[in-house]
PDB file of C-alpha atoms and ligand atoms in Angstrom:
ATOM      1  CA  UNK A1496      65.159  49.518  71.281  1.00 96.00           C
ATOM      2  CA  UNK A1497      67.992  51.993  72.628  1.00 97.00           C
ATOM      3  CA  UNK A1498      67.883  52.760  76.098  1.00 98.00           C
ATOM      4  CA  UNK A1499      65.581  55.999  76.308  1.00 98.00           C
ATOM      5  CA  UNK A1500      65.294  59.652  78.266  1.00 96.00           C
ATOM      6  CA  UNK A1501      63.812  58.422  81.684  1.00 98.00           C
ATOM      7  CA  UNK A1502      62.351  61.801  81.305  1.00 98.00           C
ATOM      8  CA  UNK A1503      60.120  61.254  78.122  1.00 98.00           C
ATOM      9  CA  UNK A1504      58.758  58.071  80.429  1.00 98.00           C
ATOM     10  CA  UNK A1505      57.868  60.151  83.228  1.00 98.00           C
ATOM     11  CA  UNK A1506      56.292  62.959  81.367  1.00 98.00           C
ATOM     12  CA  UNK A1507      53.846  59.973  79.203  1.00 98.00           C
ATOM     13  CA  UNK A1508      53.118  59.146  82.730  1.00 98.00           C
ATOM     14  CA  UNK A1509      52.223  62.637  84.078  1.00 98.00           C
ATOM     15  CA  UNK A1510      50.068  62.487  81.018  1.00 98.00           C
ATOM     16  CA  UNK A1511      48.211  58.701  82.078  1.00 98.00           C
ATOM     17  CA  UNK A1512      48.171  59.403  85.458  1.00 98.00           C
ATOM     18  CA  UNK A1513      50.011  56.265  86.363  1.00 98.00           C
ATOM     19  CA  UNK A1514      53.709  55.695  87.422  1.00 99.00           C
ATOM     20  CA  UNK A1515      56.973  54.005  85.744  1.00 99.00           C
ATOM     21  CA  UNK A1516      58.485  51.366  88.359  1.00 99.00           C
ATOM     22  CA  UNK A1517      62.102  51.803  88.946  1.00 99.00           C
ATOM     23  CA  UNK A1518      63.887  48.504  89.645  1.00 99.00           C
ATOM     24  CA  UNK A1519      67.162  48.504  91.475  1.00 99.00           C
ATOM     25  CA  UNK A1520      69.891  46.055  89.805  1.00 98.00           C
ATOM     26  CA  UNK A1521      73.220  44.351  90.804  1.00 98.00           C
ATOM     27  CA  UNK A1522      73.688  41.390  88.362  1.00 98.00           C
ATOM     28  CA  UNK A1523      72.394  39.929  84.999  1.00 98.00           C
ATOM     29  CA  UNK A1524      69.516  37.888  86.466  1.00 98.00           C
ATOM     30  CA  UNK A1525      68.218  40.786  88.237  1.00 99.00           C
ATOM     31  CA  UNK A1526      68.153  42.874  84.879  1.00 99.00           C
ATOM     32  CA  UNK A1527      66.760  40.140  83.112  1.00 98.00           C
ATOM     33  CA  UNK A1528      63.940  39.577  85.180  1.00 98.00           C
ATOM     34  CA  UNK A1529      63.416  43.568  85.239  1.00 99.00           C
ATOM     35  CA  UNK A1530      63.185  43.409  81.762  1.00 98.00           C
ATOM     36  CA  UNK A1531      60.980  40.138  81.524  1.00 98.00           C
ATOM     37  CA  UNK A1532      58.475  41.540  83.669  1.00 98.00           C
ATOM     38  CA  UNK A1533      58.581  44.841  81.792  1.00 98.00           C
ATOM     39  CA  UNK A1534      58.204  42.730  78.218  1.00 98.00           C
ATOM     40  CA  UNK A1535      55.648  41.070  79.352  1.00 98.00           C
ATOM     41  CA  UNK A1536      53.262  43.519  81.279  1.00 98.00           C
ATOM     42  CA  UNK A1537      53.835  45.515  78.462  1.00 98.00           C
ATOM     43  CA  UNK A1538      54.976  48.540  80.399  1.00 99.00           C
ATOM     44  CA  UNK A1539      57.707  51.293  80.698  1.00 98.00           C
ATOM     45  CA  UNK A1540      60.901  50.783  83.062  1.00 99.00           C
ATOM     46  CA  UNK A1541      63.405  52.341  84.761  1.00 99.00           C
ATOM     47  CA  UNK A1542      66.202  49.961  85.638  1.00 99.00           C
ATOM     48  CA  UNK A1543      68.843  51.849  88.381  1.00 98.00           C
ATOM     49  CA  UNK A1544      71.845  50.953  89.881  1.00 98.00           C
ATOM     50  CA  UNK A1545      73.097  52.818  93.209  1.00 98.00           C
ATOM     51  CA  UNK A1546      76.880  53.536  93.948  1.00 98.00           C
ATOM     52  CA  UNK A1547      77.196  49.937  95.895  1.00 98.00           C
ATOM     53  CA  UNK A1548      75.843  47.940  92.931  1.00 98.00           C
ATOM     54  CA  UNK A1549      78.347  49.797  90.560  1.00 98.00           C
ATOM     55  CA  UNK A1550      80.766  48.698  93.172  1.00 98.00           C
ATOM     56  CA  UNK A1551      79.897  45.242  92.785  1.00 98.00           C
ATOM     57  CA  UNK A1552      79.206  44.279  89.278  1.00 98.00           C
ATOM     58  CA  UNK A1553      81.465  47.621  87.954  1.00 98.00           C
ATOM     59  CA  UNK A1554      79.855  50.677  86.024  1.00 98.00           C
ATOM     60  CA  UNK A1555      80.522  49.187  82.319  1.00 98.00           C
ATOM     61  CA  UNK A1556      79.201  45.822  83.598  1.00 98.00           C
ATOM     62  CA  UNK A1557      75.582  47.434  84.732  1.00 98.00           C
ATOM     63  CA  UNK A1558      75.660  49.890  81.196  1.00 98.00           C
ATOM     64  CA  UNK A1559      76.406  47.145  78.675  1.00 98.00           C
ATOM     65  CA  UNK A1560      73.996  44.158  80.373  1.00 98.00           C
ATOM     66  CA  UNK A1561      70.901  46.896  80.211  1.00 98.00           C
ATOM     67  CA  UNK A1562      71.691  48.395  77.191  1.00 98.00           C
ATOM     68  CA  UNK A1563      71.618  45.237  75.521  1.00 98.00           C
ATOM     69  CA  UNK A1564      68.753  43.657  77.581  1.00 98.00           C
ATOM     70  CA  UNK A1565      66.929  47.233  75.885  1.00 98.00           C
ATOM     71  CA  UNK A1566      67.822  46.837  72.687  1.00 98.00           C
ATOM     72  CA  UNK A1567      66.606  43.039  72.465  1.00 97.00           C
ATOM     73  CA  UNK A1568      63.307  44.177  74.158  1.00 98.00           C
ATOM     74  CA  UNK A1569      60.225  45.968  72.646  1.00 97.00           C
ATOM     75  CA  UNK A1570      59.237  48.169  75.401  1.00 98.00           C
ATOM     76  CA  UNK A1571      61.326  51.082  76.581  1.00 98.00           C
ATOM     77  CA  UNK A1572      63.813  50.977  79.019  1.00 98.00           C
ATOM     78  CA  UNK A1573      65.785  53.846  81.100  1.00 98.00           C
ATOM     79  CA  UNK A1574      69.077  53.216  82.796  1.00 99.00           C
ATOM     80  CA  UNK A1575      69.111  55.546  86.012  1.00 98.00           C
ATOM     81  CA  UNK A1576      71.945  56.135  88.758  1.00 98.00           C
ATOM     82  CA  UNK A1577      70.232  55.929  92.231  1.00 98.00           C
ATOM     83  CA  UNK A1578      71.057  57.848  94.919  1.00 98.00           C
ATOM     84  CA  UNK A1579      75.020  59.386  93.342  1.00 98.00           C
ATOM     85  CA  UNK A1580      76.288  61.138  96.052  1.00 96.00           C
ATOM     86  CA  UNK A1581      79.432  62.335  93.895  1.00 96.00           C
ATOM     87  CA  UNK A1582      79.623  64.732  91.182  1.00 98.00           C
ATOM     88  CA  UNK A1583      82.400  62.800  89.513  1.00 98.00           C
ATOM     89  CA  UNK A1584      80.714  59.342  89.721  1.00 97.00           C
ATOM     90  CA  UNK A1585      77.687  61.057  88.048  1.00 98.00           C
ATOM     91  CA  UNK A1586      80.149  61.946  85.131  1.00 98.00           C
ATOM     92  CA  UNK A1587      81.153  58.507  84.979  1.00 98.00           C
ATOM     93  CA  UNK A1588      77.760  57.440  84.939  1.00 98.00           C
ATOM     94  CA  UNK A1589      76.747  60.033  81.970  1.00 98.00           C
ATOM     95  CA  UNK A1590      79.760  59.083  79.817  1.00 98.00           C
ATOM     96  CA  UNK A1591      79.107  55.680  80.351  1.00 98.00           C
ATOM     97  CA  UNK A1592      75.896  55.758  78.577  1.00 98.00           C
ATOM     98  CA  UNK A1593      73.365  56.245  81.480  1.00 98.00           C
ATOM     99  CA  UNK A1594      69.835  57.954  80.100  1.00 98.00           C
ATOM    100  CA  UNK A1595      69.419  59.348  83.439  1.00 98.00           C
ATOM    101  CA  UNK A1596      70.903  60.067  86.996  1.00 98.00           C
ATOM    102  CA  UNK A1597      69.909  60.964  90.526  1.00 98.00           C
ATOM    103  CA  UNK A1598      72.072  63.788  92.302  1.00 98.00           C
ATOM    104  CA  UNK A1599      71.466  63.084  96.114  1.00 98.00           C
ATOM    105  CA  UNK A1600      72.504  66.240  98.176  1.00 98.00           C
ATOM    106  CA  UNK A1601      69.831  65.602 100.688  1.00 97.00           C
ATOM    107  CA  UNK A1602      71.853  65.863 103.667  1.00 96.00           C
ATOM    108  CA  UNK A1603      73.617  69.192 102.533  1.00 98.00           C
ATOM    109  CA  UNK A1604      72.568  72.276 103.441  1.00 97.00           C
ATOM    110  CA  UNK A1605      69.679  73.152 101.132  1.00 98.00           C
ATOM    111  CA  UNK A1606      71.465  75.847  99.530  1.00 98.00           C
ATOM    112  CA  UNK A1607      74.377  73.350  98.210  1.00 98.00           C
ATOM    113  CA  UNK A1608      71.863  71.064  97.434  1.00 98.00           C
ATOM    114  CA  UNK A1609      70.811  73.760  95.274  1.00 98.00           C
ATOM    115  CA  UNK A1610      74.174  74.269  93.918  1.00 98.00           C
ATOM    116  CA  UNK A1611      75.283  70.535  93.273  1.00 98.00           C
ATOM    117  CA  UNK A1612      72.006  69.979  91.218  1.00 98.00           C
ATOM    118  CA  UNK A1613      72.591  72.934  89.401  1.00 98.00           C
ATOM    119  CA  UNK A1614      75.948  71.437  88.537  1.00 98.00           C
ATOM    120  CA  UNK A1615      74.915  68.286  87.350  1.00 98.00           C
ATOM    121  CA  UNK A1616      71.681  69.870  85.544  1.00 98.00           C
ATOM    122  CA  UNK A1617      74.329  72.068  83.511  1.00 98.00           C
ATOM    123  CA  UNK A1618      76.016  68.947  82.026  1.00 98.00           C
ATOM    124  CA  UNK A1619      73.024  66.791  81.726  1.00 98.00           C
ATOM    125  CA  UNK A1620      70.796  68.941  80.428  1.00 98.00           C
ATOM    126  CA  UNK A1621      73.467  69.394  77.442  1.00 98.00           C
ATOM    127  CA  UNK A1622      73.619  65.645  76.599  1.00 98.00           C
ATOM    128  CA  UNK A1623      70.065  64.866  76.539  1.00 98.00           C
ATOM    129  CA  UNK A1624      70.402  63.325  80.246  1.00 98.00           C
ATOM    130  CA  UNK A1625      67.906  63.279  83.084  1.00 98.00           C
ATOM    131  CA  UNK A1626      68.104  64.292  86.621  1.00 98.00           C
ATOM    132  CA  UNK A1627      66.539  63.473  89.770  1.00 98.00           C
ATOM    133  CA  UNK A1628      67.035  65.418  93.011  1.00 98.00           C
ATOM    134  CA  UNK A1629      65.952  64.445  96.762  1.00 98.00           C
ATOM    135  CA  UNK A1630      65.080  67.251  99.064  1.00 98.00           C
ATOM    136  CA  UNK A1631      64.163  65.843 102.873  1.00 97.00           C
ATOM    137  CA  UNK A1632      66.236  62.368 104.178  1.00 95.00           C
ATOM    138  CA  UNK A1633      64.494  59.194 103.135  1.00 94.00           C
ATOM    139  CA  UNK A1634      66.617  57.179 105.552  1.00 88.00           C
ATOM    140  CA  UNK A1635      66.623  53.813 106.289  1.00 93.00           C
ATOM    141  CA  UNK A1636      64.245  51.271 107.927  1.00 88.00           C
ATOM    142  CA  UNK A1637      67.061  50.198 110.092  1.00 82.00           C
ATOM    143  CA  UNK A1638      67.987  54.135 111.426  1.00 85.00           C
ATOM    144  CA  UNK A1639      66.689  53.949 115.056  1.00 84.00           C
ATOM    145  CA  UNK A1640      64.636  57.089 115.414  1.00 85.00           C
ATOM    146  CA  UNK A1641      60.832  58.108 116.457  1.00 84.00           C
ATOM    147  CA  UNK A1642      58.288  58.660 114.806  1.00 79.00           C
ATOM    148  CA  UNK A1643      59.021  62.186 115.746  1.00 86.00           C
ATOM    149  CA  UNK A1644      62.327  62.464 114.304  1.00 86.00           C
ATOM    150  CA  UNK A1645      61.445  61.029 111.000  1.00 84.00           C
ATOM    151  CA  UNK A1646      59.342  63.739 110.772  1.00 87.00           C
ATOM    152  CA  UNK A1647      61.820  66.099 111.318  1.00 89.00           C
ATOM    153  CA  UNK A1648      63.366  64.860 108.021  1.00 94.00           C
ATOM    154  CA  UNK A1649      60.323  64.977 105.736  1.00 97.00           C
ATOM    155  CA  UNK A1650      60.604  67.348 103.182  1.00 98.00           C
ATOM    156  CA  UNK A1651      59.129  70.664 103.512  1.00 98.00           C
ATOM    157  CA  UNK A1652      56.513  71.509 100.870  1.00 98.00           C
ATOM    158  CA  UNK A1653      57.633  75.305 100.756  1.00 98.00           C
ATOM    159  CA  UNK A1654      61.002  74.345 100.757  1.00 98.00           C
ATOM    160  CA  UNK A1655      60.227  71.975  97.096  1.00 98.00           C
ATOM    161  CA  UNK A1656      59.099  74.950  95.950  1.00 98.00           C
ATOM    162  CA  UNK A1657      61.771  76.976  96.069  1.00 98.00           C
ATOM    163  CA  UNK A1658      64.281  74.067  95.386  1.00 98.00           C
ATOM    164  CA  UNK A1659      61.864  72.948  92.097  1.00 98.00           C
ATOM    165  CA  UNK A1660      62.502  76.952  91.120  1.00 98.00           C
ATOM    166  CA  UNK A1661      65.634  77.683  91.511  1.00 98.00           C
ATOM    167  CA  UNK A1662      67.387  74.328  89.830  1.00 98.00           C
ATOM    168  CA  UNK A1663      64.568  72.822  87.259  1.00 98.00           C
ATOM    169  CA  UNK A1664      65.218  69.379  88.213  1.00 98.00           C
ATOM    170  CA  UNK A1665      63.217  66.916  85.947  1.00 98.00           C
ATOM    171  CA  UNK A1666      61.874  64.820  89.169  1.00 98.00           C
ATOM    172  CA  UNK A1667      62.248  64.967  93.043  1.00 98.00           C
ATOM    173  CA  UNK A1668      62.315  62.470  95.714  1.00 98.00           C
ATOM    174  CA  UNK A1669      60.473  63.615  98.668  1.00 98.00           C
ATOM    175  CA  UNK A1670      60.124  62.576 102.115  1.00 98.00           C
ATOM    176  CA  UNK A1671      56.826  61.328 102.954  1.00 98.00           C
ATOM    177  CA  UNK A1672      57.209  58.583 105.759  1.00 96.00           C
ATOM    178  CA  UNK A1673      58.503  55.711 103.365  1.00 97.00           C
ATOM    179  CA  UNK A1674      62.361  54.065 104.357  1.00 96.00           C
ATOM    180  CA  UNK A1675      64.991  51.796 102.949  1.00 97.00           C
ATOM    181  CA  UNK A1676      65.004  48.434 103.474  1.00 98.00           C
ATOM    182  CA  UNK A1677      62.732  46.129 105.317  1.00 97.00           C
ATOM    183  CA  UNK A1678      59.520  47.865 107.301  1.00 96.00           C
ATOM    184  CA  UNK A1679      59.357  46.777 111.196  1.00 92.00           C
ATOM    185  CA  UNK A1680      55.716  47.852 111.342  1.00 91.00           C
ATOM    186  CA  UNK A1681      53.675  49.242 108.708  1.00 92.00           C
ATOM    187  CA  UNK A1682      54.909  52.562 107.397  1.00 94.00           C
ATOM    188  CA  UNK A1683      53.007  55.504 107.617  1.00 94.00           C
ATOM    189  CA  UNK A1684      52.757  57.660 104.306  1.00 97.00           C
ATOM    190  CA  UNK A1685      51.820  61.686 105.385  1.00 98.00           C
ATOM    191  CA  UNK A1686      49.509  62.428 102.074  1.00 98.00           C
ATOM    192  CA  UNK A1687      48.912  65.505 103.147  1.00 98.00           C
ATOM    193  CA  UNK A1688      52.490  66.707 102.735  1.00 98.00           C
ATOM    194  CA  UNK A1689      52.718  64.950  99.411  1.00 98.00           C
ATOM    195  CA  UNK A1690      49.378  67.082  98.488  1.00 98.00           C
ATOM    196  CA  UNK A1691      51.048  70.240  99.652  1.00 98.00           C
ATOM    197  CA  UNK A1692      54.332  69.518  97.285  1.00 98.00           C
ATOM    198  CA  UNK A1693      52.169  68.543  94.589  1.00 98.00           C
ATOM    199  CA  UNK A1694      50.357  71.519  94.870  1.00 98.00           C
ATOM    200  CA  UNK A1695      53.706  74.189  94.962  1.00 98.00           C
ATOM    201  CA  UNK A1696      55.474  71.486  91.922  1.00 97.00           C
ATOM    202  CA  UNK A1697      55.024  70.789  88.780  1.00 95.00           C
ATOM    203  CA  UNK A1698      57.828  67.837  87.860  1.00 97.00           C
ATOM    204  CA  UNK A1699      56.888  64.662  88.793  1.00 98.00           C
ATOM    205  CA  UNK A1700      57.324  62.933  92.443  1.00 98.00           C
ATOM    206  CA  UNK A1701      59.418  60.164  93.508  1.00 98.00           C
ATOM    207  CA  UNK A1702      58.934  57.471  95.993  1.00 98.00           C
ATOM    208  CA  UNK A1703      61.764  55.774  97.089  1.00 98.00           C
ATOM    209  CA  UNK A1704      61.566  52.951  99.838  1.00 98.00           C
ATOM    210  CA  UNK A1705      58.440  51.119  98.253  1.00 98.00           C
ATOM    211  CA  UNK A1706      58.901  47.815  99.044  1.00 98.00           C
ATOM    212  CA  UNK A1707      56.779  47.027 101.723  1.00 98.00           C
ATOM    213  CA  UNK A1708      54.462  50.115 101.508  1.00 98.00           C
ATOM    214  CA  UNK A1709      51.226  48.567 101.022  1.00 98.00           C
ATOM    215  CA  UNK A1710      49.619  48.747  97.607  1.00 98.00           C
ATOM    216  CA  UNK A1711      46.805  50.886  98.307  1.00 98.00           C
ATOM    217  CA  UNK A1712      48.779  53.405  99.848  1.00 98.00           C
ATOM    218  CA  UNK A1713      50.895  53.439  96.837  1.00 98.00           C
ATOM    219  CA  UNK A1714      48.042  53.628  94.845  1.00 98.00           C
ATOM    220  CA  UNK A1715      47.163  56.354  96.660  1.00 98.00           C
ATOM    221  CA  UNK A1716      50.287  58.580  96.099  1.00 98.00           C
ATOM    222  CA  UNK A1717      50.183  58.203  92.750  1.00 98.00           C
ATOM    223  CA  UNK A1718      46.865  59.849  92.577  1.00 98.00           C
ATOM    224  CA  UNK A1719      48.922  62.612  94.438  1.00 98.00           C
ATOM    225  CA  UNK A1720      51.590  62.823  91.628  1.00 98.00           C
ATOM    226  CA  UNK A1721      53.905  60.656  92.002  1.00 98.00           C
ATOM    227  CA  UNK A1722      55.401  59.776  88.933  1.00 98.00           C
ATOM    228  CA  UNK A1723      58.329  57.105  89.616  1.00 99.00           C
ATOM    229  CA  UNK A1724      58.403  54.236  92.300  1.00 99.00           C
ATOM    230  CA  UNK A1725      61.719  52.374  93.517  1.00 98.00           C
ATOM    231  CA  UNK A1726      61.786  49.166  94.835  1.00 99.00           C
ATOM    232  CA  UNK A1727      64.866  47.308  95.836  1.00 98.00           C
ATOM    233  CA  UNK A1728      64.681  45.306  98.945  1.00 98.00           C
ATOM    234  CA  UNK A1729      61.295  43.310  97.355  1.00 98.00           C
ATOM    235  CA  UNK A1730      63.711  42.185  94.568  1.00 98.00           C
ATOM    236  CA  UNK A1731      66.156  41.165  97.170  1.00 98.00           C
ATOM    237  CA  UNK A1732      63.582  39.182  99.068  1.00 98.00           C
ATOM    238  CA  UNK A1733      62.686  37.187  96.069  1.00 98.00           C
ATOM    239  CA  UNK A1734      66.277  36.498  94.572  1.00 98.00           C
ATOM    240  CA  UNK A1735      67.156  34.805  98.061  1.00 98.00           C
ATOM    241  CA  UNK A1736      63.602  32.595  98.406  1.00 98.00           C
ATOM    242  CA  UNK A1737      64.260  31.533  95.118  1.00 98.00           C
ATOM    243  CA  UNK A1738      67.906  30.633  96.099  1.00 98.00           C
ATOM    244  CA  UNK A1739      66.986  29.108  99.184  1.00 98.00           C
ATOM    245  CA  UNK A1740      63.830  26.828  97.782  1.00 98.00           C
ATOM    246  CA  UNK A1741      66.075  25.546  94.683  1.00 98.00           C
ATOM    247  CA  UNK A1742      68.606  24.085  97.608  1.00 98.00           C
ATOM    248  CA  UNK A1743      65.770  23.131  99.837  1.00 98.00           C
ATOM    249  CA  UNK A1744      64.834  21.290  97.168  1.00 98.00           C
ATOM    250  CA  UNK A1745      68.174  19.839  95.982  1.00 98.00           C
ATOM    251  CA  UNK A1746      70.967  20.536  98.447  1.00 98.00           C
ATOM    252  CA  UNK A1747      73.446  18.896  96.477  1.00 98.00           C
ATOM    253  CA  UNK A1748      73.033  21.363  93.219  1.00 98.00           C
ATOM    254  CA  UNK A1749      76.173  22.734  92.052  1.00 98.00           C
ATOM    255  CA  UNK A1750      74.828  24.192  88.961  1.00 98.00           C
ATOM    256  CA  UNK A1751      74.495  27.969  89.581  1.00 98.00           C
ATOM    257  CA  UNK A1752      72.095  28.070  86.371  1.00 98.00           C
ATOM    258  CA  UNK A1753      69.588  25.797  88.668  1.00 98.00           C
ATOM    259  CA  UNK A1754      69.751  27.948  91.306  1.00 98.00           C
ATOM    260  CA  UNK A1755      69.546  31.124  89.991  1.00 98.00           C
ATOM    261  CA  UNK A1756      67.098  30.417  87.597  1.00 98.00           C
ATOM    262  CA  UNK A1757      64.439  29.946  89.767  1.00 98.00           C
ATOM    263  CA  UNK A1758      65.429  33.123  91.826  1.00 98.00           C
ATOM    264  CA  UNK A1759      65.328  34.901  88.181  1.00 99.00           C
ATOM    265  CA  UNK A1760      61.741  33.503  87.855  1.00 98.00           C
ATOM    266  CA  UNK A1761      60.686  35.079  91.264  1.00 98.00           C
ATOM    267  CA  UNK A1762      62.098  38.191  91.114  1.00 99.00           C
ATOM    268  CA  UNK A1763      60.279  38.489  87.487  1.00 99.00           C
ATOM    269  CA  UNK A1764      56.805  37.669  89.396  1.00 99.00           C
ATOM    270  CA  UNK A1765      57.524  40.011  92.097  1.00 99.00           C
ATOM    271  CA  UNK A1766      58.320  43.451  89.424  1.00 99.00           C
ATOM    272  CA  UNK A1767      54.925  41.731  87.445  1.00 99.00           C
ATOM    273  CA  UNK A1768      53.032  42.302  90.437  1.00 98.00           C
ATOM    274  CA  UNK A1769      54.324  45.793  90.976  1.00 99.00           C
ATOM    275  CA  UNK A1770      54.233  47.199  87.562  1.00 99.00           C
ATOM    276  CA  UNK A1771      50.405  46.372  87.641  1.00 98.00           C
ATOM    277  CA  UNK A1772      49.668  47.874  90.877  1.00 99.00           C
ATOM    278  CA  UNK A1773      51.978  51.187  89.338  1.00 99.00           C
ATOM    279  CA  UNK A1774      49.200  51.311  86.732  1.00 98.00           C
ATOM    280  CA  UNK A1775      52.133  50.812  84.022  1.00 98.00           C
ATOM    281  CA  UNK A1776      51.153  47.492  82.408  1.00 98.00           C
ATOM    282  CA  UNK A1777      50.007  48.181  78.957  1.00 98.00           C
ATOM    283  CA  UNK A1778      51.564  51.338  79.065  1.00 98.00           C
ATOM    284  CA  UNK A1779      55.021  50.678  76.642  1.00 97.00           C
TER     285      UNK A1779
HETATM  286  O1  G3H B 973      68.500  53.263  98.101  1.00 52.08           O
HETATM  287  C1  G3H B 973      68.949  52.184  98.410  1.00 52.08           C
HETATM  288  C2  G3H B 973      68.893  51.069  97.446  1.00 52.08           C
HETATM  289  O2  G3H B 973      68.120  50.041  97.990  1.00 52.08           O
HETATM  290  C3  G3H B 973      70.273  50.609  97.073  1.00 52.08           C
HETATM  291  O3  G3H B 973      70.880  49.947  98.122  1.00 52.08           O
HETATM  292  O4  G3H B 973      73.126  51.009  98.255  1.00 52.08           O
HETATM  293  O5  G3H B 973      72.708  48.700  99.173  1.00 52.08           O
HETATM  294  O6  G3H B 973      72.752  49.089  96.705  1.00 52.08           O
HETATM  295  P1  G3H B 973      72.474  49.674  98.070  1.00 52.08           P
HETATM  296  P1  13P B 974      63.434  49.723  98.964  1.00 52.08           P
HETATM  297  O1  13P B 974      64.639  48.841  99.026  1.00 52.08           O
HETATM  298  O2  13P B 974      62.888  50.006 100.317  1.00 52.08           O
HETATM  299  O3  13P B 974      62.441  49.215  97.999  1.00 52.08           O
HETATM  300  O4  13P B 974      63.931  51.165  98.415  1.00 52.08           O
HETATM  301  C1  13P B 974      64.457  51.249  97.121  1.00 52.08           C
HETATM  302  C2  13P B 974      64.913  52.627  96.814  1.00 52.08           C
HETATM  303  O5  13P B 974      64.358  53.611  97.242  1.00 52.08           O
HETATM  304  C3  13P B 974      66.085  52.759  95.929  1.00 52.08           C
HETATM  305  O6  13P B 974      66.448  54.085  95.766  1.00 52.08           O
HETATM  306 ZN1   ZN B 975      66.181  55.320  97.438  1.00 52.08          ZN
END
């Protein structure tokens, strides 16, 4: 089917109580897989792209492999921009045929946060487009700070409120404890905080950094609200053991196709897995 509103997912999820994965992508294998795993758990999914995979594979690359991958599936699909830092690469992103894009002024001052969302919510709103704000810094895994200082950065719950208010974003990423990339130790979600946002805002939540976060925790903040779940780095982890098995296994192969097949195959297991701890399966 055509690609669809992320919105309209997240609202039927609001509804269920459950939570639409969203599945970074940088080539066709990792879309097919996405959409593999989606097809056959029978569930929702959000397939995004940040500004360094539209780098690499090129913006009309990502749009036309998902859109087709949607159309040839049955269950419905949303193409998202993650984490567009630039109000003219959002544009891009909206003209190109993306159902739905993230505006990331978290490290502005709140009040051009404000104003940049507001900006983007003006067009988007008028084509039937999605938005997702952050408010707090997510960060990265790799950032060496304490424990202290990444709690500095979590987002403040009255702070959501009036952000929520005053721009009437569709969904916001919050700070809760979670990071990009690869988890030294195991991270530390503070439900309380996402209680206290949950309680000041209505649209839904989302969790960014979820690879690695262990499932019951994640299970855990979607009871709290939290609507929309990115994972990246696990899909990264299983394109590369599937990679590096296939030449274990045969270290003379020279036929891409039997080498990234298999890492196809294991990135499919891996969203599986997720989408059924997400509560999505059966869901489309
Ligand atoms: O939010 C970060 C995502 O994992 C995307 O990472 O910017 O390296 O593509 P990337
Ligand atoms: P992980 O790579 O930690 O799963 O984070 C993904 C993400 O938040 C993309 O926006
Ligand atoms: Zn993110």
């Amino acid at each position: 089917m055509p690609l669809v509103n992320m919105k309209t997912l997240l609202t039927a999820a609001e509804e269920g109580g459950y939570a639409v994965g969203a599945f970074n992508c940088n080539n066709m294998e990792i879309v097919q897989a996405i959409i593999q795993a989606a097809t056959e758990e029978h569930a929702p999914v959000i397939v995004q792209a940040s500004q360094g995979a539209i780098k690499y594979a090129g913006l009309s690359y990502i749009t036309a492999l998902t859109r087709v991958a949607a159309e040839e599936a049955q269950v419905p699909v949303a193409l998202h921009l993650d984490h567009g830092t630039s109000f003219d690469q959002v544009m891009r992103c909206i003209r190109d045929g993306f159902t739905s894009v993230m505006i990331d002024g978290s490290k502005l001052p709140l009040a051009e946060n404000i104003a940049l969302t507001r900006r983007v919510l003006d067009v988007a709103r008028a084509v039937g487009v999605t938005v997702e704000a952050e408010l707090g810094k997510i960060g990265g895994t790799e950032d060496d700070i304490t424990v202290t200082e990444r709690e500095a950065l979590m987002t403040d719950p009255e702070e959501a409120r009036q952000f929520v208010a005053e721009t009437g974003v569709d969904a916001l990423a919050i700070a809760i404890g979670t990071a990009h990339g690869r988890y030294k130790g195991e991270p530390k979600l503070d439900f309380d905080r996402l209680r206290r946002v949950r309680e000041l805002v209505q649209v839904p939540i989302v969790l960014h950094g979820s690879s690695g976060v262990p499932d019951e925790a994640i299970r855990t903040a979607i009871q709290l609200g939290v609507r929309k779940v990115n994972i990246d780095t696990n899909i990264r982890e299983a394109f590369v053991k599937g990679v590096r098995e296939a030449l274990a296994a045969n270290p003379d192969e020279i036929d891409p196709r039997k080498i990234l097949g298999p890492a196809r195959e294991e990135m499919t297991a891996i969203v599986r897995e997720k989408i059924r701890v997400f509560g999505s399966s059966n869901k489309a």
